PDB file of C-alpha atoms and ligand atoms in Angstrom:
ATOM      1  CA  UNK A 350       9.644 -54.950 -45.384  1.00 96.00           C
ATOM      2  CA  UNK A 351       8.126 -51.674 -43.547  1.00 97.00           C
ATOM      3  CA  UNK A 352       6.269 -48.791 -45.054  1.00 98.00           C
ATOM      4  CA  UNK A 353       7.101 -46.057 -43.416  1.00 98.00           C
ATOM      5  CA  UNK A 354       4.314 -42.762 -43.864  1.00 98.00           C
ATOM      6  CA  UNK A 355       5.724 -39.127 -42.495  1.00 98.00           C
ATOM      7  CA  UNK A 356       3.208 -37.019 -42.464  1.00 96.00           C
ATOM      8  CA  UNK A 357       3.320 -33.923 -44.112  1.00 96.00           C
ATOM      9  CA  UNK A 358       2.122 -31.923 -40.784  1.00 94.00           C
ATOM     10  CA  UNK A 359       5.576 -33.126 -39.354  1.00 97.00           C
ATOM     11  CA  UNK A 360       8.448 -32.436 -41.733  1.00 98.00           C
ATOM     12  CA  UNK A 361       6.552 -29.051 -42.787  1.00 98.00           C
ATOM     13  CA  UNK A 362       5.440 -26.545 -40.850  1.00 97.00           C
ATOM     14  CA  UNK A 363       1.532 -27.053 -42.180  1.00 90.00           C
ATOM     15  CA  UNK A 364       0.150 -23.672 -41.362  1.00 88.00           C
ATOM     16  CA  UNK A 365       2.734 -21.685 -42.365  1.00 91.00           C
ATOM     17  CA  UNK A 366       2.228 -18.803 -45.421  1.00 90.00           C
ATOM     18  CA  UNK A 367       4.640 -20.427 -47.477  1.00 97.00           C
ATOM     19  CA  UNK A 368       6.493 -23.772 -48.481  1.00 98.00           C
ATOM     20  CA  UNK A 369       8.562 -24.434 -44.935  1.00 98.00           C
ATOM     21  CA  UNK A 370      10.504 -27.786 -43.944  1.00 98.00           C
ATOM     22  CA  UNK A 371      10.229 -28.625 -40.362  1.00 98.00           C
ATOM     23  CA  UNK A 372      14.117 -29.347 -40.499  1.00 98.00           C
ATOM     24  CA  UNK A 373      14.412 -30.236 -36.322  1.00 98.00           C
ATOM     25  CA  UNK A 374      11.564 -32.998 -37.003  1.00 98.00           C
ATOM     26  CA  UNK A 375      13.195 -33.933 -40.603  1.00 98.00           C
ATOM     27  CA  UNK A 376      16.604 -34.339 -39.297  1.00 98.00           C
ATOM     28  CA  UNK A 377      15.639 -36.143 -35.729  1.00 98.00           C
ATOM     29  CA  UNK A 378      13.434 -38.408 -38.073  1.00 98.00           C
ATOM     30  CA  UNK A 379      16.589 -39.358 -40.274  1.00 98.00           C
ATOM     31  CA  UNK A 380      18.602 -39.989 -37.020  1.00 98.00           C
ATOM     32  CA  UNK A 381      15.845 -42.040 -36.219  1.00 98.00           C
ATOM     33  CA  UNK A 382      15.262 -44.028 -38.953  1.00 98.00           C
ATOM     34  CA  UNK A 383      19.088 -44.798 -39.612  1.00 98.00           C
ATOM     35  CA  UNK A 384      19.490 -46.215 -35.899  1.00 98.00           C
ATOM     36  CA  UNK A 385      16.619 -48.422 -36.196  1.00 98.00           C
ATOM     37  CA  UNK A 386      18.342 -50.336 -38.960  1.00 97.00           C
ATOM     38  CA  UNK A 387      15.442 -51.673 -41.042  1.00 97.00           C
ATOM     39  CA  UNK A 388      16.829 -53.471 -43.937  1.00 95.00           C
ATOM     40  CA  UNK A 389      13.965 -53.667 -46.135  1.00 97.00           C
ATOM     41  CA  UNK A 390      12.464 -49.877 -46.155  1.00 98.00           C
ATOM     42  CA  UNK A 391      10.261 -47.688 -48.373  1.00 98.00           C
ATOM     43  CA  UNK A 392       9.647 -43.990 -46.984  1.00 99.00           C
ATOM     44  CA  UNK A 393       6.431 -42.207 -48.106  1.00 98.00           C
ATOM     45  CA  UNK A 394       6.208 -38.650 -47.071  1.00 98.00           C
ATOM     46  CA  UNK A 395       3.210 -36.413 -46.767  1.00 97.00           C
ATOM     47  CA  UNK A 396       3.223 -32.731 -48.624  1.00 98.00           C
ATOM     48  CA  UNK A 397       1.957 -30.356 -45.636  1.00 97.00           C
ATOM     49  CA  UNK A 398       2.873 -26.869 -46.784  1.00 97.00           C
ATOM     50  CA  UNK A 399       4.288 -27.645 -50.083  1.00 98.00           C
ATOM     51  CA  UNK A 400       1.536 -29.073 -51.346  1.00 97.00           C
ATOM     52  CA  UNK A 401      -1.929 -28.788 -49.987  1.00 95.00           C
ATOM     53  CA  UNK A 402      -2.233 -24.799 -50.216  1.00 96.00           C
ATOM     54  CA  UNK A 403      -1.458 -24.931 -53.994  1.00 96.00           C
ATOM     55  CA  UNK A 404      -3.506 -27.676 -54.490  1.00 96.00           C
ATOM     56  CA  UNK A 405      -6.375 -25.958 -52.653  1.00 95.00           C
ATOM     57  CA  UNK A 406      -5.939 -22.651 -54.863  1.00 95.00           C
ATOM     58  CA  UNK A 407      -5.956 -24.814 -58.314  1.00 95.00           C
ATOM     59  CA  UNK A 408      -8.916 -26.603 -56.667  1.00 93.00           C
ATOM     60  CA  UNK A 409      -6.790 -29.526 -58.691  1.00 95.00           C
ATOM     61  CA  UNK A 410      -8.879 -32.774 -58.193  1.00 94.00           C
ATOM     62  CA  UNK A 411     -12.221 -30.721 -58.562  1.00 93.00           C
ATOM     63  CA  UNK A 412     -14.392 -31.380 -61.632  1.00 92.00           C
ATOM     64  CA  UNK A 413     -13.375 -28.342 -64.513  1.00 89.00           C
ATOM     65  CA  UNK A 414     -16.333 -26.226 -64.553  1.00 80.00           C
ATOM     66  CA  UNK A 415     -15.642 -23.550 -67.863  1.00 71.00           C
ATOM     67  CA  UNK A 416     -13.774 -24.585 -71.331  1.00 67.00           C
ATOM     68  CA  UNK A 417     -10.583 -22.397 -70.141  1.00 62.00           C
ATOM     69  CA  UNK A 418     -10.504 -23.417 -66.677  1.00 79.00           C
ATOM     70  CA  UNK A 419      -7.878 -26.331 -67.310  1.00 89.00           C
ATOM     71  CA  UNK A 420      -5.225 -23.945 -68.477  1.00 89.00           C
ATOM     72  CA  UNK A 421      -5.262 -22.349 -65.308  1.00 92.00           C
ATOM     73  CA  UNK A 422      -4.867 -25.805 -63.909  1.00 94.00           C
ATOM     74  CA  UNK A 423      -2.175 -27.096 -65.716  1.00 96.00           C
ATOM     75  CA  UNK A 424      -0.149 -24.192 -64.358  1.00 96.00           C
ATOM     76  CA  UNK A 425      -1.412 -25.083 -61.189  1.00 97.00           C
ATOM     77  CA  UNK A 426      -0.351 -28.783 -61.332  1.00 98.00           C
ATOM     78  CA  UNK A 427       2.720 -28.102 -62.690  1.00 98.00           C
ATOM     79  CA  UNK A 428       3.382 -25.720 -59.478  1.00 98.00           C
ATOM     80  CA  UNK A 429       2.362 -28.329 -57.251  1.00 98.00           C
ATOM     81  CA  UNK A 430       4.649 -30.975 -58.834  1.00 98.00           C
ATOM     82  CA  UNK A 431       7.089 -28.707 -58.504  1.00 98.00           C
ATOM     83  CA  UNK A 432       7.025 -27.860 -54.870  1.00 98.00           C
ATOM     84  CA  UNK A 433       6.238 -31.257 -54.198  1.00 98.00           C
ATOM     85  CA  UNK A 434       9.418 -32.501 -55.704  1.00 98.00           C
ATOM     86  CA  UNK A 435      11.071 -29.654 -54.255  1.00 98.00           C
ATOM     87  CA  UNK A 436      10.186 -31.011 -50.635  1.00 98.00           C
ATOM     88  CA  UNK A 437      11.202 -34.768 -51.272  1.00 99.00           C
ATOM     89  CA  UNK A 438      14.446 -33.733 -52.323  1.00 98.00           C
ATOM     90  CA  UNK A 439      15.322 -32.284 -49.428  1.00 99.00           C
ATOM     91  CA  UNK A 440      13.527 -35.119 -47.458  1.00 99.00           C
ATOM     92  CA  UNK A 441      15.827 -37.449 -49.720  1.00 99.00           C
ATOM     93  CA  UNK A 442      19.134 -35.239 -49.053  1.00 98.00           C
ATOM     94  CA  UNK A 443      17.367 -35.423 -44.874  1.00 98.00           C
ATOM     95  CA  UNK A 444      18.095 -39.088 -45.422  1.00 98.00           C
ATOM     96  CA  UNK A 445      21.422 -39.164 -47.192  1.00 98.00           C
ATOM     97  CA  UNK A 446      23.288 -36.997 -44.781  1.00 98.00           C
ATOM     98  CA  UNK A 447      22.686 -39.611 -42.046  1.00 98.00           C
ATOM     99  CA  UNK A 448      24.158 -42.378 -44.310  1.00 98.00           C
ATOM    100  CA  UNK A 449      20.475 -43.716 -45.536  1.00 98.00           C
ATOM    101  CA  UNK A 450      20.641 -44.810 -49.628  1.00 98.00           C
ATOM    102  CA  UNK A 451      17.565 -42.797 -50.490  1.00 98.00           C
ATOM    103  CA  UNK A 452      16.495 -42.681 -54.225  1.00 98.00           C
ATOM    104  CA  UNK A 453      13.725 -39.938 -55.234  1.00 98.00           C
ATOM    105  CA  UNK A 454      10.578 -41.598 -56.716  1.00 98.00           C
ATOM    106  CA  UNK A 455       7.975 -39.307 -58.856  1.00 98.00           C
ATOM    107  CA  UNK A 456       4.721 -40.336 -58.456  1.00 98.00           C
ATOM    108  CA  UNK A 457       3.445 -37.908 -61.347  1.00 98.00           C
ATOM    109  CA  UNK A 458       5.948 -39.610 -63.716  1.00 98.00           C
ATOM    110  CA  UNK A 459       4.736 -43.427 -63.716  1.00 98.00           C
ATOM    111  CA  UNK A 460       0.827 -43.283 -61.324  1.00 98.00           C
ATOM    112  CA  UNK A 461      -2.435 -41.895 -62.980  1.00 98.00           C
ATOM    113  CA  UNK A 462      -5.824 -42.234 -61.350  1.00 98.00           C
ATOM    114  CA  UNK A 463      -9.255 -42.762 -62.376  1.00 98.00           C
ATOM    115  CA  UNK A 464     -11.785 -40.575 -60.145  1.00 96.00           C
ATOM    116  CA  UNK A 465      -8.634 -40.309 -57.837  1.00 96.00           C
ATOM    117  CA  UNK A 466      -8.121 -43.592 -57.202  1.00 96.00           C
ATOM    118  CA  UNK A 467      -4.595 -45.175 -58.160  1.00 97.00           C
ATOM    119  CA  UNK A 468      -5.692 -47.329 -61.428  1.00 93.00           C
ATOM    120  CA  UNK A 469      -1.931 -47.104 -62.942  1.00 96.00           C
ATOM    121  CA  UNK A 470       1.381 -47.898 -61.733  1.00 96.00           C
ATOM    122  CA  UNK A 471       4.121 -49.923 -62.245  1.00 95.00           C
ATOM    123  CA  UNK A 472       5.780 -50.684 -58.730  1.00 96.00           C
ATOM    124  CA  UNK A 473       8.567 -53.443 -59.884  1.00 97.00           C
ATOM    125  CA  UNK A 474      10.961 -51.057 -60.197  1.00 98.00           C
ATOM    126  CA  UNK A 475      10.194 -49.905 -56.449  1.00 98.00           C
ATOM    127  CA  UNK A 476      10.299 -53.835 -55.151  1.00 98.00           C
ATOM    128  CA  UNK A 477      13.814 -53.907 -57.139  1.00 98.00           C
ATOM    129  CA  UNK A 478      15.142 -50.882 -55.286  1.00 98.00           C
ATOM    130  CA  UNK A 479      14.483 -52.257 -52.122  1.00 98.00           C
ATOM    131  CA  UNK A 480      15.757 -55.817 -53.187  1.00 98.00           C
ATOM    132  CA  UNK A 481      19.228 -53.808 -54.151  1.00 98.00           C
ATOM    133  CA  UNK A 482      19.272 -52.083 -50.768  1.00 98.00           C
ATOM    134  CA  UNK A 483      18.360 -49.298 -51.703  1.00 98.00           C
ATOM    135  CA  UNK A 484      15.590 -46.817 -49.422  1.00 98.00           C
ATOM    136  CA  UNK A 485      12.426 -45.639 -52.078  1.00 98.00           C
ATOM    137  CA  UNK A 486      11.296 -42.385 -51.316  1.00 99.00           C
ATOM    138  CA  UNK A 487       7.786 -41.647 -52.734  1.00 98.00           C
ATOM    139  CA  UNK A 488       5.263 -38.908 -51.757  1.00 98.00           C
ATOM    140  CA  UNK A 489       1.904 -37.408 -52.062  1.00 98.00           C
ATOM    141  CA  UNK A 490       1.834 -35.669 -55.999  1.00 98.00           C
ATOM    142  CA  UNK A 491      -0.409 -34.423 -57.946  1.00 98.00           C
ATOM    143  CA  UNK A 492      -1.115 -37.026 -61.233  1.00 98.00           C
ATOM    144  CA  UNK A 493      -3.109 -37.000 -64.713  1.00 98.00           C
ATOM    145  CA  UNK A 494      -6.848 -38.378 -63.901  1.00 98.00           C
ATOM    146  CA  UNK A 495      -8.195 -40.166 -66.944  1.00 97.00           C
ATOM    147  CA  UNK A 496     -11.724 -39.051 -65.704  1.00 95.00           C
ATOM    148  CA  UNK A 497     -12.299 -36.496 -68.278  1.00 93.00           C
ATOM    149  CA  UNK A 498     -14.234 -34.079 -65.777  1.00 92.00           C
ATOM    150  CA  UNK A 499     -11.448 -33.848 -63.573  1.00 94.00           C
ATOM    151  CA  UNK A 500      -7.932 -34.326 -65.951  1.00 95.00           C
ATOM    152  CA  UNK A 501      -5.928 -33.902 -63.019  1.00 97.00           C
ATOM    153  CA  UNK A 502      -6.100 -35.272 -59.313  1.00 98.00           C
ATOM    154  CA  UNK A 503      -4.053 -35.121 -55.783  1.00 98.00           C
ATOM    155  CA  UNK A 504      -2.678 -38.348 -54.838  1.00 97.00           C
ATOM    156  CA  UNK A 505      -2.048 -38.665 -51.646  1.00 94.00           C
ATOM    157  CA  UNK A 506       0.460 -40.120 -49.057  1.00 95.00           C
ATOM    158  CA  UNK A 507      -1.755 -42.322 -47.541  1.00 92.00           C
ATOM    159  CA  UNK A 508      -3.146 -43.603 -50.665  1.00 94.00           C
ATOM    160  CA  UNK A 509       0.112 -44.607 -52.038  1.00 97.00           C
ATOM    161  CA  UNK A 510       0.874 -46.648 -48.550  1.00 96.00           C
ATOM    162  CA  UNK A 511      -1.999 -48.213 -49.212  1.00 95.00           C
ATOM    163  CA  UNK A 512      -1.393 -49.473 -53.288  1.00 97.00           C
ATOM    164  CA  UNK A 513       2.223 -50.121 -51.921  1.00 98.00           C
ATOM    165  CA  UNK A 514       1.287 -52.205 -49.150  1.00 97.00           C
ATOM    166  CA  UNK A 515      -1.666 -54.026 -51.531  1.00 95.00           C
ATOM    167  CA  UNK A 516       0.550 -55.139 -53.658  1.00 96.00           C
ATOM    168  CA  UNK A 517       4.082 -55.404 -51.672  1.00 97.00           C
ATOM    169  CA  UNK A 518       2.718 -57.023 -48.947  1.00 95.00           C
ATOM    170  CA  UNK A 519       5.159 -55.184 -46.223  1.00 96.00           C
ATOM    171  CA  UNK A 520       5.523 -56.760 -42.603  1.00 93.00           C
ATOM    172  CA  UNK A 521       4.129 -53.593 -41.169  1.00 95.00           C
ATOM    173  CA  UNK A 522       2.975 -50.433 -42.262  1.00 97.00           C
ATOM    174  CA  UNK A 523       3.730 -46.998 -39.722  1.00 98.00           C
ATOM    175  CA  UNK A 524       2.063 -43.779 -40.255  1.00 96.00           C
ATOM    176  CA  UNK A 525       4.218 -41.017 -38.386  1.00 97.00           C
ATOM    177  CA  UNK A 526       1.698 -38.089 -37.838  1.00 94.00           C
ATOM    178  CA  UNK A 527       1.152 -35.015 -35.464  1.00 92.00           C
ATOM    179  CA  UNK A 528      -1.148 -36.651 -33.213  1.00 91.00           C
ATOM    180  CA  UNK A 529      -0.712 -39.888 -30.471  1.00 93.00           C
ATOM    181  CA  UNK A 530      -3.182 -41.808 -32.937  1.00 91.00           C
ATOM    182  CA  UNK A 531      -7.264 -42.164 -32.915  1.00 89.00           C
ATOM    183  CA  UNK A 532      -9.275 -40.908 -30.914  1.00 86.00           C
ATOM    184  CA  UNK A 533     -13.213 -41.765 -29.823  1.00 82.00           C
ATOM    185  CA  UNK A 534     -13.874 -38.527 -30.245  1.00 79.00           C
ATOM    186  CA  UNK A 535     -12.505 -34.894 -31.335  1.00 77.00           C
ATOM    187  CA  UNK A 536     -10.155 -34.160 -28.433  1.00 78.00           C
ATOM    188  CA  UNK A 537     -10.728 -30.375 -29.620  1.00 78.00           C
ATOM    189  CA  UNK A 538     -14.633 -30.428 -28.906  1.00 79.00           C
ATOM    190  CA  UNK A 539     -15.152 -33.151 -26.223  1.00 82.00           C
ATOM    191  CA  UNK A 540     -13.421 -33.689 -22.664  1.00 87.00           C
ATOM    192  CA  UNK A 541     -14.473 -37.293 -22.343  1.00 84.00           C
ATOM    193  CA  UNK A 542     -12.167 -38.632 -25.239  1.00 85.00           C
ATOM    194  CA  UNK A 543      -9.497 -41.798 -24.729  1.00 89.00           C
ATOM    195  CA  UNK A 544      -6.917 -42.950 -27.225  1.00 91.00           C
ATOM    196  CA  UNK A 545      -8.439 -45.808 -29.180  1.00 91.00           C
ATOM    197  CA  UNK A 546      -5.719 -48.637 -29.209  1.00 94.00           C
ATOM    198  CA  UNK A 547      -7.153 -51.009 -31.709  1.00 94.00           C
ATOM    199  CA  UNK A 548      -9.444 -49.958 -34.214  1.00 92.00           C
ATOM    200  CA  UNK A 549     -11.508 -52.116 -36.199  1.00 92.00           C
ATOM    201  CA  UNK A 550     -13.982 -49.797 -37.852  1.00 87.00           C
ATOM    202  CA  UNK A 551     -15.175 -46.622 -38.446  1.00 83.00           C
ATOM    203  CA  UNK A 552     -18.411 -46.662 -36.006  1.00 81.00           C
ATOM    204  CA  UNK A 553     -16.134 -47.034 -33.118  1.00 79.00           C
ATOM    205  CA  UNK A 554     -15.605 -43.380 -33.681  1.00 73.00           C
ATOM    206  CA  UNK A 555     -18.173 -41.188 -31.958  1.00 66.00           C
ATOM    207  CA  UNK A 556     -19.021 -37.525 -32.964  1.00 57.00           C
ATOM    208  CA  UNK A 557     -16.088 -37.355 -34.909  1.00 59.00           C
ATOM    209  CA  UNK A 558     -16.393 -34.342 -37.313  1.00 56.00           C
ATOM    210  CA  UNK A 559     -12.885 -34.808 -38.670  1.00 49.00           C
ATOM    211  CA  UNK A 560     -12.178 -30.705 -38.103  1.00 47.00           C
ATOM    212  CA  UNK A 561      -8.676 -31.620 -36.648  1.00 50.00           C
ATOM    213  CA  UNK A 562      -7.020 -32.287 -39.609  1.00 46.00           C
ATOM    214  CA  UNK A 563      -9.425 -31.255 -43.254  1.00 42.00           C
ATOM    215  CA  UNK A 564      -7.018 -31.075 -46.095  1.00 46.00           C
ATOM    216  CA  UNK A 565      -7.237 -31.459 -49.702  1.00 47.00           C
ATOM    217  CA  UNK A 566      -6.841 -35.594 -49.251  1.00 52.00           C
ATOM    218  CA  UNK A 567      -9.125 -35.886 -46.384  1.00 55.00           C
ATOM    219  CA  UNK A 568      -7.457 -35.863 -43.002  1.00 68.00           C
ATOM    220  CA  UNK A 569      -7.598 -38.133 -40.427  1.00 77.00           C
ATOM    221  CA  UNK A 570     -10.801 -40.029 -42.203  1.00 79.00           C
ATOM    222  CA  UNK A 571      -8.907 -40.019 -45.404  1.00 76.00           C
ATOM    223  CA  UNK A 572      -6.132 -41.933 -43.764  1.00 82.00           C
ATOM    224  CA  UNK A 573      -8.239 -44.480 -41.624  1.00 88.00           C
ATOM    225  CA  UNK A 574     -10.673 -45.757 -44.797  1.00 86.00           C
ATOM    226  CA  UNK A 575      -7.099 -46.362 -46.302  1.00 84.00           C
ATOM    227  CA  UNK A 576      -6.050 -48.448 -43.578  1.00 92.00           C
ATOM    228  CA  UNK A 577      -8.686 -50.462 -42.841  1.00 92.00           C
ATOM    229  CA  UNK A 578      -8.644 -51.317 -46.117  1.00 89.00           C
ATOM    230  CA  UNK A 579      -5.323 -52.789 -46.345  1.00 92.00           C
ATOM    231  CA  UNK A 580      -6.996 -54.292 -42.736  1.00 93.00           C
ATOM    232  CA  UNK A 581      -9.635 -56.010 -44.223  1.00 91.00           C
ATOM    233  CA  UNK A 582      -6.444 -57.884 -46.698  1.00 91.00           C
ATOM    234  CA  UNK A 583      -4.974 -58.727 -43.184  1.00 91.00           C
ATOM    235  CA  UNK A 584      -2.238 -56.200 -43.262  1.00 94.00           C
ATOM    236  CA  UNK A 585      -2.199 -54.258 -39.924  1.00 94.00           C
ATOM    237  CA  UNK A 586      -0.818 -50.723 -39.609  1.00 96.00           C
ATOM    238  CA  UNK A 587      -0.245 -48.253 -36.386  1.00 96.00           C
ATOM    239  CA  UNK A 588      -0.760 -44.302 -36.700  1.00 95.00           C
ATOM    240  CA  UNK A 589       1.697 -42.790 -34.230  1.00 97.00           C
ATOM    241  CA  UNK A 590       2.995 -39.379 -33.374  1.00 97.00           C
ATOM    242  CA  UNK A 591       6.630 -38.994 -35.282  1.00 98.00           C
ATOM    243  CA  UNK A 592       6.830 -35.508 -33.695  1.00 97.00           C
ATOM    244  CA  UNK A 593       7.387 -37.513 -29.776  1.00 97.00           C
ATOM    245  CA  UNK A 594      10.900 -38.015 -29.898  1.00 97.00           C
ATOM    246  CA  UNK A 595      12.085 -42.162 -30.464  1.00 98.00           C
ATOM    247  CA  UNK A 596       8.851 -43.416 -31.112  1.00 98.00           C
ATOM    248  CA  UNK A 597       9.831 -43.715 -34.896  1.00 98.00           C
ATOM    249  CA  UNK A 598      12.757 -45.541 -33.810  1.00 98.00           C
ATOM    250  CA  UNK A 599      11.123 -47.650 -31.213  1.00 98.00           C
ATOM    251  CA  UNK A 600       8.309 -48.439 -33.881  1.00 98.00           C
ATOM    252  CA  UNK A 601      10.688 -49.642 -36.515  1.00 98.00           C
ATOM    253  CA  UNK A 602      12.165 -51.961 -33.918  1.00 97.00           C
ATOM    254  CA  UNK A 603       9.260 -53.500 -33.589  1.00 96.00           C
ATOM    255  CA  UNK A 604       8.755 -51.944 -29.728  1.00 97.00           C
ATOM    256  CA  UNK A 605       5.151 -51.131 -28.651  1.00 95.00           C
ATOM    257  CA  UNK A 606       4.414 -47.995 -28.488  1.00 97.00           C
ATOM    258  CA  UNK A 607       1.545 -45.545 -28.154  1.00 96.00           C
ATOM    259  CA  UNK A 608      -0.771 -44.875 -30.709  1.00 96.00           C
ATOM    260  CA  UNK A 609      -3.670 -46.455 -32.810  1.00 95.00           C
ATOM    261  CA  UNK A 610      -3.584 -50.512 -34.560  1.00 96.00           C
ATOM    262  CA  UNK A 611      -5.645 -50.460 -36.912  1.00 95.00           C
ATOM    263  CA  UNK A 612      -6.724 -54.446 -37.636  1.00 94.00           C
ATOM    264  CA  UNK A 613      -9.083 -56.682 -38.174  1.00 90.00           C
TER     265      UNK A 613
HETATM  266  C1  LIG B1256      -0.824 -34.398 -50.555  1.00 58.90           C
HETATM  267  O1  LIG B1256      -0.176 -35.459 -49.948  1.00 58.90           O
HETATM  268  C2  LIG B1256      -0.211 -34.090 -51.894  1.00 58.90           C
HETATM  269  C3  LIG B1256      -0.535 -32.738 -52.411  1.00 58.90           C
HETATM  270  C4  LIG B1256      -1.242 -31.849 -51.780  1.00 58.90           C
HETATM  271  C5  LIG B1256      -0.027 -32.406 -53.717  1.00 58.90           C
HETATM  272  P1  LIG B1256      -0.593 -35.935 -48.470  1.00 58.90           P
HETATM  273  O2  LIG B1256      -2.086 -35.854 -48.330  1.00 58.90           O
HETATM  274  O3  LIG B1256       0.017 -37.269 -48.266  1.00 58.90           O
HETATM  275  O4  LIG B1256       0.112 -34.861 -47.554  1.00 58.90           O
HETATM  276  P2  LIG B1256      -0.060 -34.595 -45.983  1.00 58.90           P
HETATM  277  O5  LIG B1256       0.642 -35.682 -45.244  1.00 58.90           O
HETATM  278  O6  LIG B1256      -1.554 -34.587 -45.688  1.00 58.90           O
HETATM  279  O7  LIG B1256       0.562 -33.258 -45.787  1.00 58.90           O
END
């Protein structure tokens, strides 16, 4: 089995005012993913635009500070579930048109969190897709937190990979972001930075400040304490740039290409 991330940065347009599918990187993706021929598949995609802005202006995941703030952010949530969903259906229809058996799954119907950390969720029905052929298609959601200070959390992507992997125990795990994969230090700020090819730990980052990629689930930091925990159960995973055409394809095959292992 393979866990396959897409970031939201690649099938939205991240920055853009308002909810926008990046349909040339969606529909290359698709192409991608349907020549590599995986049989055993589950597809978690990011939110980018159609999620993190409304989460940000909710502040959903932050503790309630007056009585009346949480009707404010139950509108809130249930605008971010619904762009959310909004975005994995056409993800799921992305996926479909190329001949892929994609079924939608809701996070915010079956996950909740405690302190935003996945503490519920029933994934047999996932496993039993996949055992019936069929390609699960989860994504970051916003879900009910049973900490009462918070009521409401973002899940994220990444974390989801991670609870799936945990407790499918996939083959391999690809995240398919914007960037080639880790870097020493922020490429943006410093001259002398390589691509890291293996990483182990956090401290073999220098001086990184995480500015590339802050969002409401964390960024690039977010994603790598996710993956080297699933490292530390001896699952390995690779963060490589989906927006480079093949390398999706090439990854799935089980080709080398460039970007970031993140092991033991
Ligand atoms: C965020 O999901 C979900 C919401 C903001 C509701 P991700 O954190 O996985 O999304 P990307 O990949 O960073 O866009």
């Amino acid at each position: 089995m393979i866990i396959l991330k897409l970031g939201g940065s690649i099938i939205t347009k991240k920055d853009a005012n308002k909810p926008t599918v990046d349909y040339d990187h969606l529909q290359r993706i698709a192409k991608e993913i349907k020549h590599a021929h995986v049989s055993d598949l589950i597809v978690v995609h990011g939110a980018g635009s159609f999620g993190h802005p409304f989460a940000r202006e909710y502040a959903i995941g932050k503790p309630l500070s007056l009585k009346d703030d949480f009707q404010i952010k139950r509108i809130g949530f249930s605008l971010t579930q619904s762009w959310v969903k909004k975005l994995n259906s056409i993800v799921c229809d992305a996926l479909r048109d190329v001949g892929i058996p994609a079924v939608s799954i809701q996070p915010s119907s079956f996950i909740t969190t405690y302190h935003k950390r996945i503490h519920k969720g029933d994934i047999a029905l996932i496993k039993y897709y996949v055992d019936k052929g069929f390609v699960p298609v989860i994504y970051g959601d916003v879900v009910l937190d049973d900490d009462p200070t918070l009521q409401v959390a973002v899940l994220s992507g990444d974390q989801i990979v991670t609870y799936l992997a945990k407790n499918l125990l996939p083959g391999r795990v690809i995240l398919g972001t914007d960037v080639d994969g880790v870097f020493n230090k922020n490429p943006q700020e410093y001259q002398d930075y390589y691509l890291i090819k293996k990483l182990s730990s956090l401290q073999e980052l220098e001086s990184w400040d995480n500015n590339q990629t802050v969002d409401v689930t964390g960024g690039m930091l977010g994603k790598l304490e996710e993956l080297l925990e699933l490292a530390q159960l001896g699952i390995e995973s690779e963060i490589i740039n989906a927006g480079r055409k093949s390398l999706i394809r090439d990854a799935l095959q089980g080709k080398k290409v460039r970007g970031t292992v993140i092991k033991k």
